[in-house]
Tab-separated table of C-alpha atoms and ligand atoms in Angstrom:
chain	number	residue	atom	x	y	z
L	93	MET	CA	11.569	-9.241	-35.684
L	94	SER	CA	12.824	-6.758	-33.137
L	95	ASN	CA	15.238	-5.403	-35.731
L	96	SER	CA	12.566	-4.728	-38.318
L	97	ALA	CA	10.361	-3.234	-35.612
L	98	SER	CA	13.104	-0.827	-34.586
L	99	GLN	CA	13.559	0.191	-38.219
L	100	LYS	CA	9.911	1.029	-38.603
L	101	LYS	CA	9.353	4.635	-39.613
L	102	GLU	CA	8.337	6.839	-36.723
L	103	ARG	CA	4.638	7.581	-36.784
L	104	THR	CA	3.563	10.851	-38.335
L	105	LEU	CA	3.166	13.564	-35.751
L	106	ALA	CA	-0.586	14.017	-35.895
L	107	GLU	CA	-2.488	16.935	-34.393
L	108	PRO	CA	-4.299	16.302	-31.090
L	109	PHE	CA	-7.343	18.170	-32.426
L	110	ARG	CA	-9.569	18.138	-35.466
L	111	ILE	CA	-10.944	21.011	-37.464
L	112	LYS	CA	-14.457	22.304	-36.912
L	113	MET	CA	-14.230	25.688	-38.608
L	114	VAL	CA	-11.918	26.677	-41.434
L	115	GLU	CA	-10.358	29.952	-42.479
L	116	PRO	CA	-9.737	29.712	-46.235
L	117	LEU	CA	-6.312	30.822	-47.429
L	118	LYS	CA	-5.701	32.592	-50.718
L	119	MET	CA	-3.509	30.559	-53.062
L	120	THR	CA	-1.178	32.877	-54.963
L	121	THR	CA	1.489	32.544	-57.644
L	122	GLU	CA	5.151	33.426	-57.380
L	123	ALA	CA	4.653	36.272	-59.885
L	124	TYR	CA	1.828	37.691	-57.768
L	125	ARG	CA	3.929	37.516	-54.614
L	126	GLU	CA	6.895	39.181	-56.312
L	127	GLU	CA	4.628	42.052	-57.263
L	128	LYS	CA	3.166	42.339	-53.748
L	129	LEU	CA	6.587	42.238	-52.106
L	130	LYS	CA	7.823	44.974	-54.415
L	131	GLU	CA	4.781	47.105	-53.541
L	132	ALA	CA	5.609	46.528	-49.849
L	133	GLY	CA	9.112	47.947	-50.339
L	134	TYR	CA	10.494	44.416	-49.791
L	135	ASN	CA	9.466	44.591	-46.145
L	136	THR	CA	7.431	41.566	-45.022
L	137	PHE	CA	5.848	43.635	-42.207
L	138	LEU	CA	4.244	45.795	-44.891
L	139	LEU	CA	2.571	42.890	-46.703
L	140	GLN	CA	-1.160	42.331	-46.390
L	141	ALA	CA	-1.824	39.228	-44.271
L	142	GLU	CA	-4.271	37.901	-46.873
L	143	ASP	CA	-1.386	37.643	-49.357
L	144	VAL	CA	0.511	35.333	-46.974
L	145	TYR	CA	0.010	31.556	-47.063
L	146	VAL	CA	1.912	30.417	-43.946
L	147	ASP	CA	2.395	33.242	-41.446
L	148	PHE	CA	5.357	32.626	-39.157
L	149	LEU	CA	5.831	36.283	-38.241
L	150	THR	CA	5.027	35.644	-34.571
L	151	ASP	CA	3.398	33.188	-32.175
L	152	SER	CA	1.954	36.099	-30.192
L	153	GLY	CA	-1.831	36.342	-30.256
L	154	THR	CA	-1.965	34.296	-33.460
L	155	GLY	CA	-3.144	30.995	-31.989
L	156	ALA	CA	-6.492	29.282	-32.503
L	157	MET	CA	-8.944	28.971	-29.637
L	158	SER	CA	-10.710	25.700	-28.893
L	159	ASP	CA	-14.436	25.015	-29.135
L	160	THR	CA	-14.551	25.164	-25.329
L	161	GLN	CA	-12.958	28.606	-25.333
L	162	TRP	CA	-15.381	29.858	-27.978
L	163	ALA	CA	-18.274	28.448	-25.976
L	164	GLY	CA	-16.817	30.259	-22.950
L	165	MET	CA	-16.939	33.539	-24.872
L	166	MET	CA	-20.730	33.278	-24.788
L	167	LEU	CA	-20.640	32.921	-21.003
L	168	GLY	CA	-18.512	36.035	-20.552
L	169	ASP	CA	-19.874	38.132	-17.700
L	170	GLU	CA	-19.457	41.780	-18.666
L	171	SER	CA	-20.272	43.217	-15.233
L	172	TYR	CA	-18.010	46.112	-14.335
L	173	ALA	CA	-17.123	44.740	-10.914
L	174	GLY	CA	-17.021	41.218	-9.494
L	175	ALA	CA	-17.873	39.434	-12.751
L	176	LYS	CA	-18.196	35.638	-12.702
L	177	SER	CA	-15.623	35.408	-15.491
L	178	TRP	CA	-13.146	37.286	-13.322
L	179	ASN	CA	-13.697	34.906	-10.397
L	180	LYS	CA	-13.068	32.000	-12.712
L	181	LEU	CA	-9.858	33.499	-14.100
L	182	GLU	CA	-8.570	34.523	-10.682
L	183	LYS	CA	-9.102	31.011	-9.340
L	184	VAL	CA	-7.178	29.397	-12.220
L	185	VAL	CA	-4.295	31.876	-11.921
L	186	LYS	CA	-4.037	31.553	-8.130
L	187	ASP	CA	-3.968	27.788	-8.460
L	188	LEU	CA	-1.138	28.033	-10.990
L	189	THR	CA	0.983	30.698	-9.302
L	190	SER	CA	0.120	30.344	-5.591
L	191	MET	CA	0.247	34.159	-5.562
L	192	PRO	CA	-2.593	35.945	-3.748
L	193	TYR	CA	-2.786	39.112	-5.847
L	194	VAL	CA	-3.882	38.788	-9.484
L	195	LEU	CA	-4.140	41.783	-11.821
L	196	PRO	CA	-5.599	41.379	-15.326
L	197	THR	CA	-4.074	43.549	-18.075
L	198	HIS	CA	-4.740	43.903	-21.790
L	199	GLN	CA	-1.388	42.373	-22.728
L	200	GLY	CA	2.040	41.578	-21.317
L	201	ARG	CA	3.623	44.985	-21.790
L	202	ALA	CA	0.858	46.681	-19.769
L	203	ALA	CA	1.776	44.452	-16.822
L	204	GLU	CA	5.425	45.365	-17.425
L	205	ARG	CA	4.698	49.080	-17.536
L	206	ILE	CA	2.844	48.883	-14.219
L	207	LEU	CA	5.388	46.761	-12.330
L	208	TYR	CA	8.601	48.216	-13.751
L	209	GLY	CA	7.179	51.728	-13.567
L	210	ILE	CA	6.957	51.220	-9.807
L	211	LEU	CA	10.199	49.289	-9.308
L	212	GLY	CA	12.307	51.219	-11.823
L	213	GLY	CA	13.736	54.719	-11.970
L	214	THR	CA	17.123	56.332	-12.531
L	215	GLY	CA	19.985	54.417	-10.940
L	216	LYS	CA	18.048	51.154	-10.663
L	217	VAL	CA	19.299	47.985	-12.312
L	218	PHE	CA	17.334	44.973	-13.549
L	219	ILE	CA	19.181	41.725	-14.230
L	220	SER	CA	17.726	38.993	-16.431
L	221	ASN	CA	18.667	35.839	-18.320
L	222	THR	CA	17.482	37.949	-21.271
L	223	HIS	CA	15.039	40.859	-21.223
L	224	PHE	CA	12.455	40.643	-23.968
L	225	ASP	CA	12.375	43.860	-26.074
L	226	THR	CA	9.190	45.286	-24.490
L	227	THR	CA	10.579	44.434	-21.047
L	228	ARG	CA	13.795	46.303	-21.766
L	229	ALA	CA	11.871	49.228	-23.269
L	230	ASN	CA	9.603	49.530	-20.218
L	231	ILE	CA	12.592	49.395	-17.873
L	232	GLU	CA	14.720	51.876	-19.823
L	233	PHE	CA	11.737	54.207	-20.135
L	234	THR	CA	11.863	54.680	-16.332
L	235	GLY	CA	15.548	55.614	-16.536
L	236	ALA	CA	16.694	52.245	-15.162
L	237	THR	CA	19.217	49.869	-16.728
L	238	ALA	CA	18.496	46.354	-18.030
L	239	ILE	CA	21.370	43.843	-18.114
L	240	ASP	CA	21.239	40.434	-19.832
L	241	ILE	CA	23.366	37.579	-18.530
L	242	VAL	CA	22.261	34.401	-20.277
L	243	GLU	CA	24.641	31.493	-19.640
L	244	GLU	CA	27.089	31.402	-22.557
L	245	HIS	CA	27.696	28.133	-24.361
L	246	ASP	CA	30.001	26.984	-27.045
L	247	GLU	CA	27.726	26.319	-30.006
L	248	ASN	CA	29.493	23.032	-30.607
L	249	ASP	CA	29.268	21.862	-27.003
L	250	HIS	CA	26.712	19.131	-27.515
L	251	GLU	CA	27.110	17.896	-23.928
L	252	ASN	CA	25.372	20.741	-22.257
L	253	MET	CA	22.492	21.227	-24.611
L	254	SER	CA	19.413	21.103	-22.516
L	255	PHE	CA	18.777	24.448	-20.854
L	256	ARG	CA	20.270	27.210	-22.896
L	257	GLY	CA	17.892	29.822	-21.555
L	258	ASN	CA	19.480	29.700	-18.077
L	259	ILE	CA	20.788	32.764	-16.273
L	260	ASP	CA	24.539	32.820	-15.571
L	261	LEU	CA	24.572	32.390	-11.783
L	262	ILE	CA	28.203	33.410	-11.345
L	263	LYS	CA	27.689	36.633	-13.249
L	264	LEU	CA	24.471	37.225	-11.314
L	265	VAL	CA	26.320	37.266	-7.990
L	266	GLN	CA	29.159	39.372	-9.434
L	267	LEU	CA	26.725	41.907	-10.857
L	268	ILE	CA	24.723	42.215	-7.653
L	269	GLU	CA	27.974	42.797	-5.725
L	270	LYS	CA	29.187	45.292	-8.301
L	271	CYS	CA	25.932	47.307	-8.544
L	272	GLY	CA	25.111	46.991	-4.852
L	273	PRO	CA	22.039	44.965	-3.877
L	274	GLU	CA	20.205	48.159	-2.866
L	275	ASN	CA	20.315	49.286	-6.522
L	276	VAL	CA	19.040	46.043	-8.007
L	277	ALA	CA	15.295	46.501	-8.540
L	278	ALA	CA	14.619	42.890	-9.544
L	279	VAL	CA	15.985	39.753	-11.126
L	280	ILE	CA	13.787	38.811	-14.086
L	281	MET	CA	13.691	35.201	-15.239
L	282	THR	CA	12.235	34.911	-18.757
L	283	VAL	CA	10.828	31.417	-19.404
L	284	THR	CA	11.225	30.248	-22.018
L	285	ASN	CA	13.936	32.683	-22.973
L	286	ASN	CA	12.277	34.303	-25.983
L	287	SER	CA	15.113	36.517	-27.191
L	288	SER	CA	17.616	33.674	-26.793
L	289	GLY	CA	15.819	31.397	-29.235
L	290	GLY	CA	12.928	30.220	-27.043
L	291	GLN	CA	15.397	28.143	-25.030
L	292	PRO	CA	14.186	26.708	-21.719
L	293	VAL	CA	15.269	27.490	-18.157
L	294	SER	CA	15.828	24.577	-15.787
L	295	MET	CA	14.212	24.203	-12.385
L	296	ALA	CA	17.684	23.949	-10.856
L	297	ASN	CA	18.644	27.307	-12.384
L	298	MET	CA	15.430	28.903	-11.138
L	299	LYS	CA	16.023	27.512	-7.627
L	300	SER	CA	19.581	28.810	-7.552
L	301	ALA	CA	18.455	32.239	-8.762
L	302	ARG	CA	15.871	32.187	-5.954
L	303	GLU	CA	18.567	31.406	-3.381
L	304	ILE	CA	20.711	34.258	-4.632
L	305	CYS	CA	17.727	36.621	-4.465
L	306	ASN	CA	17.068	35.446	-0.897
L	307	ARG	CA	20.689	36.004	0.053
L	308	TYR	CA	20.574	39.629	-1.117
L	309	GLY	CA	16.919	40.318	-0.318
L	310	LEU	CA	15.995	40.820	-3.984
L	311	LEU	CA	12.679	40.497	-5.776
L	312	MET	CA	12.460	37.745	-8.391
L	313	VAL	CA	10.022	38.275	-11.269
L	314	ILE	CA	9.137	35.406	-13.582
L	315	ASP	CA	8.302	36.619	-17.090
L	316	GLY	CA	6.534	33.390	-17.900
L	317	CYS	CA	4.464	33.785	-21.009
L	318	ARG	CA	5.731	30.382	-22.223
L	319	ILE	CA	5.724	28.686	-18.819
L	320	ALA	CA	3.859	25.615	-20.131
L	321	GLU	CA	6.313	25.054	-23.000
L	322	ASN	CA	9.171	25.477	-20.514
L	323	SER	CA	7.587	22.891	-18.212
L	324	TYR	CA	7.554	20.348	-21.037
L	325	PHE	CA	11.313	20.769	-21.440
L	326	VAL	CA	11.847	20.379	-17.687
L	327	LYS	CA	9.755	17.203	-17.664
L	328	HIS	CA	11.657	15.644	-20.530
L	329	LYS	CA	15.186	16.941	-19.998
L	330	GLU	CA	15.754	17.611	-16.320
L	331	PRO	CA	16.537	14.633	-14.087
L	332	GLY	CA	13.811	13.811	-11.588
L	333	TYR	CA	10.883	15.392	-13.410
L	334	GLY	CA	9.875	12.623	-15.822
L	335	ARG	CA	6.905	11.550	-13.727
L	336	HIS	CA	5.646	15.027	-12.908
L	337	THR	CA	2.838	16.661	-14.845
L	338	CYS	CA	3.715	19.791	-16.795
L	339	LYS	CA	1.220	21.697	-14.686
L	340	SER	CA	2.809	20.638	-11.406
L	341	ILE	CA	6.222	21.638	-12.801
L	342	ALA	CA	4.862	25.080	-13.668
L	343	GLN	CA	3.358	25.365	-10.182
L	344	GLU	CA	6.671	24.416	-8.593
L	345	MET	CA	8.547	26.966	-10.694
L	346	LEU	CA	6.085	29.799	-10.175
L	347	ALA	CA	6.086	29.146	-6.423
L	348	LEU	CA	9.714	30.341	-6.517
L	349	GLY	CA	8.813	33.792	-7.864
L	350	ASP	CA	7.754	36.943	-6.057
L	351	ALA	CA	5.893	38.183	-9.109
L	352	PHE	CA	4.712	36.686	-12.380
L	353	ILE	CA	4.129	38.546	-15.615
L	354	MET	CA	2.417	36.873	-18.509
L	355	SER	CA	1.571	37.859	-22.010
L	356	ALA	CA	-1.483	35.616	-22.359
L	357	LYS	CA	-1.077	35.886	-26.141
L	358	LYS	CA	1.394	33.010	-25.901
L	359	ASP	CA	0.647	30.118	-23.539
L	360	GLY	CA	-2.624	31.732	-22.420
L	361	MET	CA	-3.950	30.434	-25.760
L	362	VAL	CA	-5.894	33.622	-26.429
L	363	ASN	CA	-5.537	36.391	-28.981
L	364	MET	CA	-5.295	39.192	-26.421
L	365	GLY	CA	-4.631	39.378	-22.702
L	366	GLY	CA	-2.056	39.667	-19.953
L	367	LEU	CA	-1.539	39.061	-16.251
L	368	LEU	CA	0.462	40.431	-13.355
L	369	THR	CA	0.464	38.426	-10.144
L	370	LEU	CA	2.201	39.272	-6.887
L	371	ARG	CA	2.956	37.877	-3.469
L	372	ASP	CA	3.572	41.125	-1.601
L	373	GLU	CA	0.577	43.078	-0.371
L	374	GLU	CA	2.163	46.514	-0.342
L	375	LEU	CA	3.601	46.173	-3.834
L	376	SER	CA	0.268	44.860	-5.064
L	377	ARG	CA	-1.494	47.964	-3.671
L	378	LYS	CA	0.815	50.217	-5.666
L	379	CYS	CA	0.292	48.123	-8.789
L	380	ILE	CA	-3.486	48.117	-8.341
L	381	ASN	CA	-3.458	51.932	-8.222
L	382	MET	CA	-1.642	52.036	-11.533
L	383	LEU	CA	-3.927	49.344	-12.946
L	384	ILE	CA	-7.019	51.383	-12.151
L	385	ILE	CA	-5.518	54.557	-13.610
L	386	SER	CA	-4.432	53.028	-16.901
L	387	GLU	CA	-6.075	49.647	-17.528
L	388	GLY	CA	-9.345	49.338	-15.643
L	389	PHE	CA	-10.960	48.211	-12.407
L	390	THR	CA	-9.269	45.352	-10.530
L	391	THR	CA	-11.758	42.707	-11.643
L	392	TYR	CA	-11.260	43.233	-15.368
L	393	GLY	CA	-8.114	45.337	-15.911
L	394	GLY	CA	-7.739	45.627	-19.650
L	395	LEU	CA	-10.020	42.714	-20.504
L	396	SER	CA	-13.654	42.074	-21.292
L	397	GLY	CA	-15.547	39.326	-19.454
L	398	ARG	CA	-15.417	37.043	-22.480
L	399	ASP	CA	-11.643	37.517	-22.769
L	400	MET	CA	-11.228	36.455	-19.137
L	401	GLU	CA	-13.467	33.430	-19.678
L	402	ALA	CA	-11.412	32.307	-22.694
L	403	LEU	CA	-8.136	32.880	-20.848
L	404	ALA	CA	-9.286	30.900	-17.807
L	405	ILE	CA	-9.979	27.968	-20.145
L	406	GLY	CA	-6.797	28.472	-22.202
L	407	LEU	CA	-4.607	28.322	-19.090
L	408	VAL	CA	-6.014	24.868	-18.362
L	409	GLU	CA	-5.875	23.592	-21.954
L	410	VAL	CA	-2.247	24.592	-22.439
L	411	PHE	CA	-1.152	22.090	-19.785
L	412	ASP	CA	-2.761	19.163	-21.611
L	413	GLU	CA	0.176	16.777	-21.954
L	414	GLY	CA	-0.946	15.665	-25.439
L	415	TYR	CA	-1.075	19.252	-26.616
L	416	LEU	CA	2.349	20.155	-25.224
L	417	HIS	CA	3.906	17.027	-26.696
L	418	TYR	CA	2.539	17.913	-30.121
L	419	ARG	CA	3.512	21.570	-29.742
L	420	ILE	CA	7.173	21.006	-28.866
L	421	LYS	CA	7.547	18.068	-31.246
L	422	SER	CA	6.076	19.941	-34.181
L	423	THR	CA	8.483	22.847	-33.658
L	424	ALA	CA	11.324	20.315	-33.425
L	425	PHE	CA	10.035	18.514	-36.531
L	426	LEU	CA	10.448	21.688	-38.562
L	427	GLY	CA	13.876	22.422	-37.077
L	428	GLU	CA	15.173	18.884	-37.510
L	429	GLY	CA	13.798	18.709	-41.047
L	430	LEU	CA	15.632	21.886	-41.971
L	431	LYS	CA	18.828	20.646	-40.358
L	432	ALA	CA	18.577	17.374	-42.309
L	433	LYS	CA	18.418	19.384	-45.531
L	434	GLY	CA	21.604	21.191	-44.573
L	435	ILE	CA	19.965	24.466	-43.564
L	436	PRO	CA	21.970	25.999	-40.696
L	437	VAL	CA	19.529	26.213	-37.781
L	438	VAL	CA	20.221	27.419	-34.250
L	439	TRP	CA	20.557	24.273	-32.146
L	440	PRO	CA	18.899	22.908	-30.075
L	441	ILE	CA	15.432	23.881	-31.274
L	442	GLY	CA	13.447	25.950	-28.753
L	443	GLY	CA	9.763	25.806	-27.932
L	444	HIS	CA	7.954	28.284	-30.125
L	445	ALA	CA	10.249	29.036	-33.038
L	446	VAL	CA	13.006	27.836	-35.322
L	447	TYR	CA	15.924	30.186	-36.027
L	448	ILE	CA	17.942	29.974	-39.211
L	449	ASP	CA	21.451	31.376	-39.515
L	450	ALA	CA	21.148	33.148	-42.865
L	451	GLY	CA	24.734	34.403	-42.617
L	452	LYS	CA	25.860	30.791	-42.937
L	453	LEU	CA	23.166	29.906	-45.475
L	454	PHE	CA	24.215	32.707	-47.851
L	455	PRO	CA	27.960	33.057	-47.253
L	456	ASN	CA	28.404	35.163	-50.399
L	457	ILE	CA	26.064	37.908	-49.332
L	458	PRO	CA	27.842	40.562	-47.246
L	459	VAL	CA	26.193	41.602	-43.974
L	460	ASP	CA	25.557	45.102	-45.294
L	461	GLN	CA	23.362	43.482	-47.942
L	462	TYR	CA	21.364	41.705	-45.230
L	463	PRO	CA	21.441	37.909	-45.802
L	464	GLY	CA	18.602	37.407	-43.299
L	465	HIS	CA	16.479	39.795	-45.254
L	466	VAL	CA	17.306	37.912	-48.452
L	467	LEU	CA	15.995	34.720	-46.854
L	468	ALA	CA	12.846	36.386	-45.499
L	469	CYS	CA	12.043	37.815	-48.948
L	470	ALA	CA	12.811	34.550	-50.753
L	471	LEU	CA	10.591	32.541	-48.390
L	472	TYR	CA	7.756	34.874	-49.246
L	473	THR	CA	8.208	34.920	-53.005
L	474	LYS	CA	8.969	31.192	-53.301
L	475	GLY	CA	6.327	29.932	-50.893
L	476	GLY	CA	4.127	32.696	-49.472
L	477	ILE	CA	5.806	32.131	-46.088
L	478	ARG	CA	6.226	35.160	-43.844
L	479	CYS	CA	8.844	35.303	-41.117
L	480	VAL	CA	11.001	37.921	-39.447
L	481	GLU	CA	14.646	38.843	-39.833
L	482	VAL	CA	16.408	39.144	-36.478
L	483	GLY	CA	19.808	40.165	-37.776
L	484	SER	CA	21.324	43.411	-38.938
L	485	VAL	CA	18.070	44.875	-40.244
L	486	MET	CA	16.570	44.583	-36.754
L	487	PHE	CA	19.651	45.120	-34.581
L	488	GLY	CA	22.253	46.718	-36.863
L	489	LYS	CA	23.519	50.175	-35.984
L	490	HIS	CA	25.540	52.749	-37.888
L	491	ASP	CA	28.883	54.185	-36.835
L	492	LYS	CA	29.590	57.907	-37.192
L	493	ASP	CA	30.607	57.461	-40.841
L	494	GLY	CA	27.314	55.750	-41.570
L	495	LYS	CA	28.939	52.338	-41.878
L	496	LEU	CA	26.909	49.363	-40.662
L	497	ILE	CA	27.801	47.835	-37.301
L	498	PRO	CA	26.239	44.425	-37.892
L	499	ALA	CA	24.261	42.299	-35.420
L	500	LYS	CA	25.988	39.327	-33.782
L	501	ARG	CA	24.297	36.910	-36.162
L	502	GLU	CA	22.110	37.166	-39.254
L	503	LEU	CA	19.159	35.147	-37.990
L	504	VAL	CA	15.681	34.606	-39.363
L	505	ARG	CA	12.915	33.446	-37.035
L	506	LEU	CA	10.086	31.156	-38.013
L	507	ALA	CA	7.647	31.512	-35.078
L	508	ILE	CA	4.863	28.966	-35.017
L	509	PRO	CA	1.316	29.967	-34.044
L	510	ARG	CA	-0.421	27.554	-31.655
L	511	ARG	CA	-2.923	25.031	-33.094
L	512	VAL	CA	-3.124	26.893	-36.417
L	513	TYR	CA	-1.099	25.042	-39.039
L	514	THR	CA	-1.202	21.331	-39.741
L	515	GLN	CA	1.627	18.869	-40.225
L	516	SER	CA	1.193	19.240	-43.992
L	517	HIS	CA	1.724	22.998	-43.751
L	518	ILE	CA	5.000	22.279	-41.966
L	519	GLU	CA	5.964	19.768	-44.651
L	520	TYR	CA	5.117	22.348	-47.298
L	521	VAL	CA	7.469	24.806	-45.589
L	522	LEU	CA	10.219	22.186	-45.649
L	523	ASP	CA	9.609	21.708	-49.384
L	524	VAL	CA	9.958	25.433	-50.037
L	525	PHE	CA	13.444	25.271	-48.538
L	526	ASP	CA	14.507	23.060	-51.469
L	527	ASP	CA	14.074	26.154	-53.638
L	528	ILE	CA	15.976	28.227	-51.080
L	529	LEU	CA	18.923	25.821	-51.257
L	530	GLU	CA	19.143	26.465	-54.997
L	531	MET	CA	19.898	30.111	-54.180
L	532	GLN	CA	22.921	29.366	-52.008
L	533	ASN	CA	25.359	30.898	-54.480
L	534	GLU	CA	23.361	34.083	-54.603
L	535	THR	CA	25.584	37.109	-54.214
L	536	LYS	CA	23.126	39.975	-54.294
L	537	GLY	CA	21.215	41.320	-51.375
L	538	TYR	CA	19.242	44.421	-50.529
L	539	LYS	CA	19.912	47.995	-49.572
L	540	ILE	CA	17.769	50.142	-47.308
L	541	VAL	CA	16.297	53.147	-49.117
L	542	TYR	CA	14.174	54.475	-46.247
L	543	GLU	CA	14.504	53.985	-42.510
L	544	PRO	CA	12.838	55.608	-39.499
L	545	PRO	CA	14.991	56.619	-36.500
L	546	PHE	CA	13.701	53.819	-34.195
L	547	LEU	CA	12.707	50.177	-34.724
L	548	ARG	CA	13.497	50.426	-38.395
L	549	HIS	CA	12.597	46.840	-39.272
L	550	PHE	CA	8.870	47.594	-39.004
L	551	THR	CA	8.685	50.300	-41.642
L	552	ALA	CA	11.986	50.391	-43.546
L	553	ARG	CA	11.848	50.092	-47.330
L	554	PHE	CA	14.394	48.202	-49.412
L	555	GLU	CA	15.616	47.870	-52.978
L	556	GLN	CA	17.091	44.774	-54.544
L	557	LEU	CA	20.721	45.151	-55.581
K	717	LIG	C1	5.462	38.776	-25.868
K	717	LIG	C2	6.312	38.947	-24.693
K	717	LIG	C3	6.157	40.025	-23.820
K	717	LIG	C4	5.215	41.185	-24.119
K	717	LIG	O1	3.896	40.796	-24.179
K	717	LIG	P1	2.820	41.514	-25.145
K	717	LIG	O2	1.583	40.738	-24.859
K	717	LIG	O3	3.307	41.387	-26.545
K	717	LIG	O4	2.712	42.934	-24.710
K	717	LIG	C5	6.955	40.072	-22.682
K	717	LIG	N1	7.862	39.125	-22.434
K	717	LIG	C6	8.064	38.080	-23.259
K	717	LIG	C7	9.082	37.054	-22.931
K	717	LIG	C8	7.296	37.955	-24.424
K	717	LIG	O5	7.515	36.936	-25.255
């Protein structure tokens, strides 16, 4: 009995929501998609969204709002100052962060520009587990330096799998000593660690980083746009947290920070929005000045009343344990399914995305023919799936002879929008990979025929070799 019970197939991972409104998708043929991709210069960023069936380009601002959020949109108070919707948002954010100063912004990078514009400047150093690209750009724009020190792991070390987004505490101390604490503008903890595969940060790591900041009198900023997803990992992987709610874990973690920056387009469960919250009164005054100059008055920042209403609701919904379970498990379902097929995925699977090592998937395609790009193009033509290359197209540089200096790895990211695709969409994606596996002996890639001087992946054009 018990034996047969234990052999029972695991139940299908079913969505903790049902569908009340549908957005029809255009069904296209492979021939049609080949034509469209060619017209787009083989750059998936240049495709029209309506020609995409499953859009895994990003999880940022692409989620679906709930019926409660949509109902909240109708209650949005559009008063210039002191709107009800603002009071509601401020209350939710204060409860979450325990920080007294809350500044609404139109998205995450606006909060970054304000805070790092004030803290940064030539000679200043920011240290992070990993700076997200807009974070780095906003810091470097002030003339300051951004240094990443994510804890390094052996890829095959399956012992120490759980928190691969952690900051390297030994390097943190060494760097502070080397740069001089007076030059360190802030320590930035990105949770989950987006640029390192959406990997979580443990509470223990955050506490130790806090202690180090205390020791040297440094400011600790939590870049926490996926704080709810991170809390799920803490609950399920860090000893002692199994009985805590994800919300209380987030509260405990955010209580450790001096400032919190959030792109609400992720775990805020809205399509646009951002937050900057602070503990220090003087710093908050400086930030509020910048907010008023560039975003808007303190009680709306860059947002309309209805946006604030939807965000206040989204920040509660995201901590629903059933939702978070489904969210993390459905990302893992895709990653584990790919691994089972023999697709080389970055392991363990993070919270919001699955990363595929296209260099390993297509060993016969040289890096200067962009194996990641080959995969991104094939996923579109074979299945109408859009994703993003994060390999040598995005990060490659040229030496003085014009030869490619490749990225560390030829990765492709499948980022999963929140509450948008169903389990059968995910299974469809897995099916498309059967066609991808048939291309493993492929030897021909792409060459770049046009590239702009900066951020070339957005607008470059390619030709098939
Ligand atoms: C998305 C993101 C940002 C920037 O937020 P935007 O809303 O896109 O401006 C900053 N940090 C991290 C970790 C992010 O993922």
